[in-house]
mmCIF file with all atom_site columns, C-alpha atoms in Angstrom:
data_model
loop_
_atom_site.group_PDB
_atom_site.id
_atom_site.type_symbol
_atom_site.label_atom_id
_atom_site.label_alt_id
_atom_site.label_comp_id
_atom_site.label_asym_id
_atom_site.label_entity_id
_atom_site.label_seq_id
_atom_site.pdbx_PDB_ins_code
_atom_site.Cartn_x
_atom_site.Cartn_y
_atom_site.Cartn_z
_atom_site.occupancy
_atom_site.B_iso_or_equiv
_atom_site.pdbx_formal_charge
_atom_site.auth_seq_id
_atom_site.auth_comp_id
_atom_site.auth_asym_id
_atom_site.auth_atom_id
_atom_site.pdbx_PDB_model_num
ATOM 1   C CA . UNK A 1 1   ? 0.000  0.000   0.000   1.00 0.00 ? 1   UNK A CA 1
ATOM 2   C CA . UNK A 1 2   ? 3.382  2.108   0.518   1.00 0.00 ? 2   UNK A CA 1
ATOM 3   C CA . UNK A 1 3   ? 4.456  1.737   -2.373  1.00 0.00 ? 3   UNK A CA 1
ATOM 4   C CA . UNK A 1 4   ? 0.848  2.416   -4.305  1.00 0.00 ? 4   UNK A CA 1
ATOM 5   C CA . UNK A 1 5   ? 0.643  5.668   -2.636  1.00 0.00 ? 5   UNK A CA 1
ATOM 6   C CA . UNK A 1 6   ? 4.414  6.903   -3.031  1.00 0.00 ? 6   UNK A CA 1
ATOM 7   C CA . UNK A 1 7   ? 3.951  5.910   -6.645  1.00 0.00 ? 7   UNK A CA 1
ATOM 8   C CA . UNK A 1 8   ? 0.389  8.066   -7.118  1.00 0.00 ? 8   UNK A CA 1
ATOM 9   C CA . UNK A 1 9   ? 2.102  11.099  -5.318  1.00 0.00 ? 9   UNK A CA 1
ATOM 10  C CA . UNK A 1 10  ? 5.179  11.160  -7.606  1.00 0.00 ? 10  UNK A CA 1
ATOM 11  C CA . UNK A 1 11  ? 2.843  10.472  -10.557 1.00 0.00 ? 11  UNK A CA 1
ATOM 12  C CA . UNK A 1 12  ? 0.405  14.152  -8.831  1.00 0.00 ? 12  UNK A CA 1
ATOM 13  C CA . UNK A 1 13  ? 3.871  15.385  -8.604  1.00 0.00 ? 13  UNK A CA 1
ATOM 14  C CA . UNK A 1 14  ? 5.256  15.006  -12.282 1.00 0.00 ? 14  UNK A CA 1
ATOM 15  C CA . UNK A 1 15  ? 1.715  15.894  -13.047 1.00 0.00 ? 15  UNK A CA 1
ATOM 16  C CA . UNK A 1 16  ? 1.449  19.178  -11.858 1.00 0.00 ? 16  UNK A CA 1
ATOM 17  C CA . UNK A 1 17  ? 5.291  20.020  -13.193 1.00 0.00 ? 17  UNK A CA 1
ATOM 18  C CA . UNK A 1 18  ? 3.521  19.278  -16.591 1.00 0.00 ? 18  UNK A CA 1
ATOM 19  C CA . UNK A 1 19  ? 0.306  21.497  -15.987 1.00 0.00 ? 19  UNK A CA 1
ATOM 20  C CA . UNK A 1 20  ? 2.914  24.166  -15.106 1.00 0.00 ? 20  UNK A CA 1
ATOM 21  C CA . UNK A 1 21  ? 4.995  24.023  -17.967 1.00 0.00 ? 21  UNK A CA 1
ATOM 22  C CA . UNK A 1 22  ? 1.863  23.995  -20.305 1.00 0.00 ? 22  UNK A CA 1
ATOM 23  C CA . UNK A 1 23  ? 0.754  27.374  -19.182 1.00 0.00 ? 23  UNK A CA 1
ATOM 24  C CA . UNK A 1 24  ? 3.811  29.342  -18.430 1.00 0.00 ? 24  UNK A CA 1
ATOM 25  C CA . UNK A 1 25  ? 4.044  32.305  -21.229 1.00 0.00 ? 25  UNK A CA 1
ATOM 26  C CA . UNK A 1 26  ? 6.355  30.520  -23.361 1.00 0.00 ? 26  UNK A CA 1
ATOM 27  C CA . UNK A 1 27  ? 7.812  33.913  -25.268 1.00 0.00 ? 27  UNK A CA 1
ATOM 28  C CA . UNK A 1 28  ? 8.590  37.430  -23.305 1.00 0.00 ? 28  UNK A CA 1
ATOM 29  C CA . UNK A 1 29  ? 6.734  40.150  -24.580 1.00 0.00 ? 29  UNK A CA 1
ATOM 30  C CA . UNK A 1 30  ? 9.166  43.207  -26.463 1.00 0.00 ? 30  UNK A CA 1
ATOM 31  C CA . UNK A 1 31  ? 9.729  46.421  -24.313 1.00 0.00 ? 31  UNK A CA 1
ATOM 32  C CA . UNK A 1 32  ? 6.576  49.157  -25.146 1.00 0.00 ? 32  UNK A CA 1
ATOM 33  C CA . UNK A 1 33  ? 9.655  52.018  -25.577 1.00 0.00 ? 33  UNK A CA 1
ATOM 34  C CA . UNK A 1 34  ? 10.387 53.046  -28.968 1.00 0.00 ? 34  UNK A CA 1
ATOM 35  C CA . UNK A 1 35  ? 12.440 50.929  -31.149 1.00 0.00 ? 35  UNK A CA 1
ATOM 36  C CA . UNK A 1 36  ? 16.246 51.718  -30.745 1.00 0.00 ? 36  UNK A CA 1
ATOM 37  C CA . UNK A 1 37  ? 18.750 50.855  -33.764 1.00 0.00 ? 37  UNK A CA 1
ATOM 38  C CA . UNK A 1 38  ? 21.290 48.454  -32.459 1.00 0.00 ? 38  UNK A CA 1
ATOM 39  C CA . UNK A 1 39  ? 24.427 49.497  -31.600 1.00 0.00 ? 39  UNK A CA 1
ATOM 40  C CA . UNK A 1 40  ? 27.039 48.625  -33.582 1.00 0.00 ? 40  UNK A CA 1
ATOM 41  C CA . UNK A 1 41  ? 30.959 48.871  -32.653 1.00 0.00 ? 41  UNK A CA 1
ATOM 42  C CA . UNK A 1 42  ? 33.806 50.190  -34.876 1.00 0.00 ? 42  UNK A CA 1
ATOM 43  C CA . UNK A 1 43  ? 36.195 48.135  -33.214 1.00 0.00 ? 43  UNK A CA 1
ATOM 44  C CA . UNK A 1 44  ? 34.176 44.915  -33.840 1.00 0.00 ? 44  UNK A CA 1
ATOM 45  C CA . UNK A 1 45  ? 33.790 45.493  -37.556 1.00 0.00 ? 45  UNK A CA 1
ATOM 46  C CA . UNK A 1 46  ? 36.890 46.283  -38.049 1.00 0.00 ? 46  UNK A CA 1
ATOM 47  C CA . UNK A 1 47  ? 38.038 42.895  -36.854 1.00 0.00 ? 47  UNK A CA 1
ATOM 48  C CA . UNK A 1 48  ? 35.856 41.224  -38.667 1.00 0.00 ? 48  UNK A CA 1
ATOM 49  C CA . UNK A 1 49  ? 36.840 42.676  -41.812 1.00 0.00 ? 49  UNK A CA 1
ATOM 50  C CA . UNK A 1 50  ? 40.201 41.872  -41.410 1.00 0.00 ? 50  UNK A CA 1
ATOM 51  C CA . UNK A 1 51  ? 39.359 38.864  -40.485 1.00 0.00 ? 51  UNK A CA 1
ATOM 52  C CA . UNK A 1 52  ? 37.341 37.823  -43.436 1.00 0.00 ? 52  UNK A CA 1
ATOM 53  C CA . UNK A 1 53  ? 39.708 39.974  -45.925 1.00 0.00 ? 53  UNK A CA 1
ATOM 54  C CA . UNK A 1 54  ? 42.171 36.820  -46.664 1.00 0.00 ? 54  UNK A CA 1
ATOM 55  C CA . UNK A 1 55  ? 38.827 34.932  -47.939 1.00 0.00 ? 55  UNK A CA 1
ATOM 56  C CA . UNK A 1 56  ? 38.711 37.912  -50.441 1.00 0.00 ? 56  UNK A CA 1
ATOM 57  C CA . UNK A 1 57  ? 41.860 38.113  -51.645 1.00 0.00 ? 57  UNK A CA 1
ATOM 58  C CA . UNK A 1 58  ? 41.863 34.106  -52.757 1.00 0.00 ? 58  UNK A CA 1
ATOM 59  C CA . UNK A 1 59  ? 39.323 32.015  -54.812 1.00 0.00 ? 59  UNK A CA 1
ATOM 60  C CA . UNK A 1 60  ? 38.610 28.683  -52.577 1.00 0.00 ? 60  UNK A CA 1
ATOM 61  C CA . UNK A 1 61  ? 39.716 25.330  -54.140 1.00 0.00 ? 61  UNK A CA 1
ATOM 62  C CA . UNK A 1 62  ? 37.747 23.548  -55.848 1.00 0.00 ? 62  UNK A CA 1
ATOM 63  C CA . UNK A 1 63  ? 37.195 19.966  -54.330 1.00 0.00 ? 63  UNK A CA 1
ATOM 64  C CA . UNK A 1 64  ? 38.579 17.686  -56.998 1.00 0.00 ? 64  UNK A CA 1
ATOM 65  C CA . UNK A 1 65  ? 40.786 19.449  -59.193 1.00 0.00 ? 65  UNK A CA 1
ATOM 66  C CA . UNK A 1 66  ? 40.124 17.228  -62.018 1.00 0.00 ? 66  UNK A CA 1
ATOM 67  C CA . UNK A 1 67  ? 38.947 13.575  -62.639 1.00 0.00 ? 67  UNK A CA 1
ATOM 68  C CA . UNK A 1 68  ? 41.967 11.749  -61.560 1.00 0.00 ? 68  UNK A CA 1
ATOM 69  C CA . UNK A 1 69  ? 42.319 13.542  -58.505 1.00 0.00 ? 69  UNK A CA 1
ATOM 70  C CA . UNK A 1 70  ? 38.127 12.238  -57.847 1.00 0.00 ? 70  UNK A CA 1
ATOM 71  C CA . UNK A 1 71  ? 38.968 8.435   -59.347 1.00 0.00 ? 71  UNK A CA 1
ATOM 72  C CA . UNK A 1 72  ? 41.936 8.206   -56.460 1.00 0.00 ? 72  UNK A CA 1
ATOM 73  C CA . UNK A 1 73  ? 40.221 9.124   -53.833 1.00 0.00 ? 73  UNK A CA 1
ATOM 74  C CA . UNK A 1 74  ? 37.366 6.807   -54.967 1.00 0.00 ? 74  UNK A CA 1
ATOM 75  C CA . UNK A 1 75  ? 40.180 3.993   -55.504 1.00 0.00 ? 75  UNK A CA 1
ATOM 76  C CA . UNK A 1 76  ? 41.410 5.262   -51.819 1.00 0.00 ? 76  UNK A CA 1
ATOM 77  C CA . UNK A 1 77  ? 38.031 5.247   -50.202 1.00 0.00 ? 77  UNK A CA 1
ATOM 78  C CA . UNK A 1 78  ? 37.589 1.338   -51.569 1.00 0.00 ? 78  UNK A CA 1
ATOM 79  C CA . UNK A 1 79  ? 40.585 0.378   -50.969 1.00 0.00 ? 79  UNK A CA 1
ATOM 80  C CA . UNK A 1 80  ? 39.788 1.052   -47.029 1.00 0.00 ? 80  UNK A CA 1
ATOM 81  C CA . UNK A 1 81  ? 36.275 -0.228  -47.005 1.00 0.00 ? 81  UNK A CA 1
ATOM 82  C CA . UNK A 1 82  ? 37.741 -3.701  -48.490 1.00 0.00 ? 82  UNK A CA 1
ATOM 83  C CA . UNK A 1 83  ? 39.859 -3.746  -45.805 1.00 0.00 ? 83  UNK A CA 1
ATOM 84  C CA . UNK A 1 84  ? 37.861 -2.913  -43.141 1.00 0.00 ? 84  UNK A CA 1
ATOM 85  C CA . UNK A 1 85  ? 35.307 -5.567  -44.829 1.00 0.00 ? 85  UNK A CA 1
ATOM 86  C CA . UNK A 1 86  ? 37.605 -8.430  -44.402 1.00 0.00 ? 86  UNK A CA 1
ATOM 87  C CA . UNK A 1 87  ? 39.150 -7.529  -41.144 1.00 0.00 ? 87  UNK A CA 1
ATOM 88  C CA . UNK A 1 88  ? 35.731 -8.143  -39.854 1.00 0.00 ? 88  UNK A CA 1
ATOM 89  C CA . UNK A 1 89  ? 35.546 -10.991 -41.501 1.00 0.00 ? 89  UNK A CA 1
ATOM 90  C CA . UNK A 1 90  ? 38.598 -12.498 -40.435 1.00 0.00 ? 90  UNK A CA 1
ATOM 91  C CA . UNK A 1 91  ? 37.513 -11.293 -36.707 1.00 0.00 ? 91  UNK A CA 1
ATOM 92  C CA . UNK A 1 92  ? 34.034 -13.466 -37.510 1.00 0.00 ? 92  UNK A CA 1
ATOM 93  C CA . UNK A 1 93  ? 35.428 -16.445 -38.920 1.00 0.00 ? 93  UNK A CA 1
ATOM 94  C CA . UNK A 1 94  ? 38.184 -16.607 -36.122 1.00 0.00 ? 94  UNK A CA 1
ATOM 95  C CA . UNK A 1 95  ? 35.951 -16.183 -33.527 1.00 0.00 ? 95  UNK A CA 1
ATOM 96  C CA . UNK A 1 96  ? 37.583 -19.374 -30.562 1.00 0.00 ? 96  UNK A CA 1
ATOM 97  C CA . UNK A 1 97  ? 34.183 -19.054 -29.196 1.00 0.00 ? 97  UNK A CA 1
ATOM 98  C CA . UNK A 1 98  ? 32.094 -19.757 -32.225 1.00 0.00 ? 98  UNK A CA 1
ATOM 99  C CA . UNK A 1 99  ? 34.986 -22.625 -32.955 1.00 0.00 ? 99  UNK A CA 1
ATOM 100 C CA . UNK A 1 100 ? 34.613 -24.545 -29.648 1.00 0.00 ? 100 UNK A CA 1
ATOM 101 C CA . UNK A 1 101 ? 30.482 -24.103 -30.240 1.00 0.00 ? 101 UNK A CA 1
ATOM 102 C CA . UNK A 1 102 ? 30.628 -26.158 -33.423 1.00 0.00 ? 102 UNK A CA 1
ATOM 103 C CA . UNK A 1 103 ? 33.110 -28.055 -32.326 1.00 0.00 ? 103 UNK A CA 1
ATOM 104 C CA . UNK A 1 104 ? 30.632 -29.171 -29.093 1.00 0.00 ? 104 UNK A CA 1
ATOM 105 C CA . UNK A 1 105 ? 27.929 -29.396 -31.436 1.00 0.00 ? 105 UNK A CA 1
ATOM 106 C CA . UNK A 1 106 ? 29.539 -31.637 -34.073 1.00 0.00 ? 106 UNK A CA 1
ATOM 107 C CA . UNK A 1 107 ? 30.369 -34.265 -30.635 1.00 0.00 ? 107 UNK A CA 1
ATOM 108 C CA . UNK A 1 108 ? 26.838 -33.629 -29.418 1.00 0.00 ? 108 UNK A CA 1
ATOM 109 C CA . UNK A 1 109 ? 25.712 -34.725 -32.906 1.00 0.00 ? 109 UNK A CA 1
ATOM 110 C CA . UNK A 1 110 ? 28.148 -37.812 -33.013 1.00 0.00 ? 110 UNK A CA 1
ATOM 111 C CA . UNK A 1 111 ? 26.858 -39.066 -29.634 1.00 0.00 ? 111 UNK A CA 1
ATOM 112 C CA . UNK A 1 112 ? 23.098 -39.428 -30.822 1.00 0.00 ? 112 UNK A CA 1
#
């Protein structure tokens, strides 16, 4: 009966947290004064232009420069999932514990 009741109280409890959350205002309302352009510092821009100038100054790379540059990466890429394909593999088929399984299995069989 302890247990019913602590249960039905944290259940009220979580409850009411809910009915709470539901309907808090969930935005603020804007200040009534009049609207006031932001402020903007010299300093700030000026940083950020300088920061940004290099970006100006060069065209970005392209990604692949030309065809063979996107067929070896491609070759690259493969190459890697192949190998990651049959380390797993390898990992699977030398698995001692899947080994001694069949191996129990194949005596368990012989026996009957």
């Amino acid at each position: 009966m302890a247990r019913s009741r602590s249960s039905a109280s944290a259940l009220l409890a979580i409850a009411a947290v809910v009915a709470y959350l539901c309907l808090v205002p969930a935005f603020v309302a804007p200040s009534r004064g009049p609207a006031q352009a932001p402020e903007v510092d010299l300093r700030v821009a000026a940083a950020t232009f300088a920061g940004l100038s290099p970006l100006a100054a060069e065209q970005p790379a392209a990604a692949y420069d030309s065809v063979v540059a996107m067929l070896q990466s491609w070759l690259v890429g493969g190459t890697v999932l192949i190998i990651i394909f049959a380390a797993a593999l390898v990992a699977a088929t030398a698995n001692p514990l899947t080994k001694r399984r069949q191996e129990v299995a194949a005596t368990m069989m012989g026996k009957k």
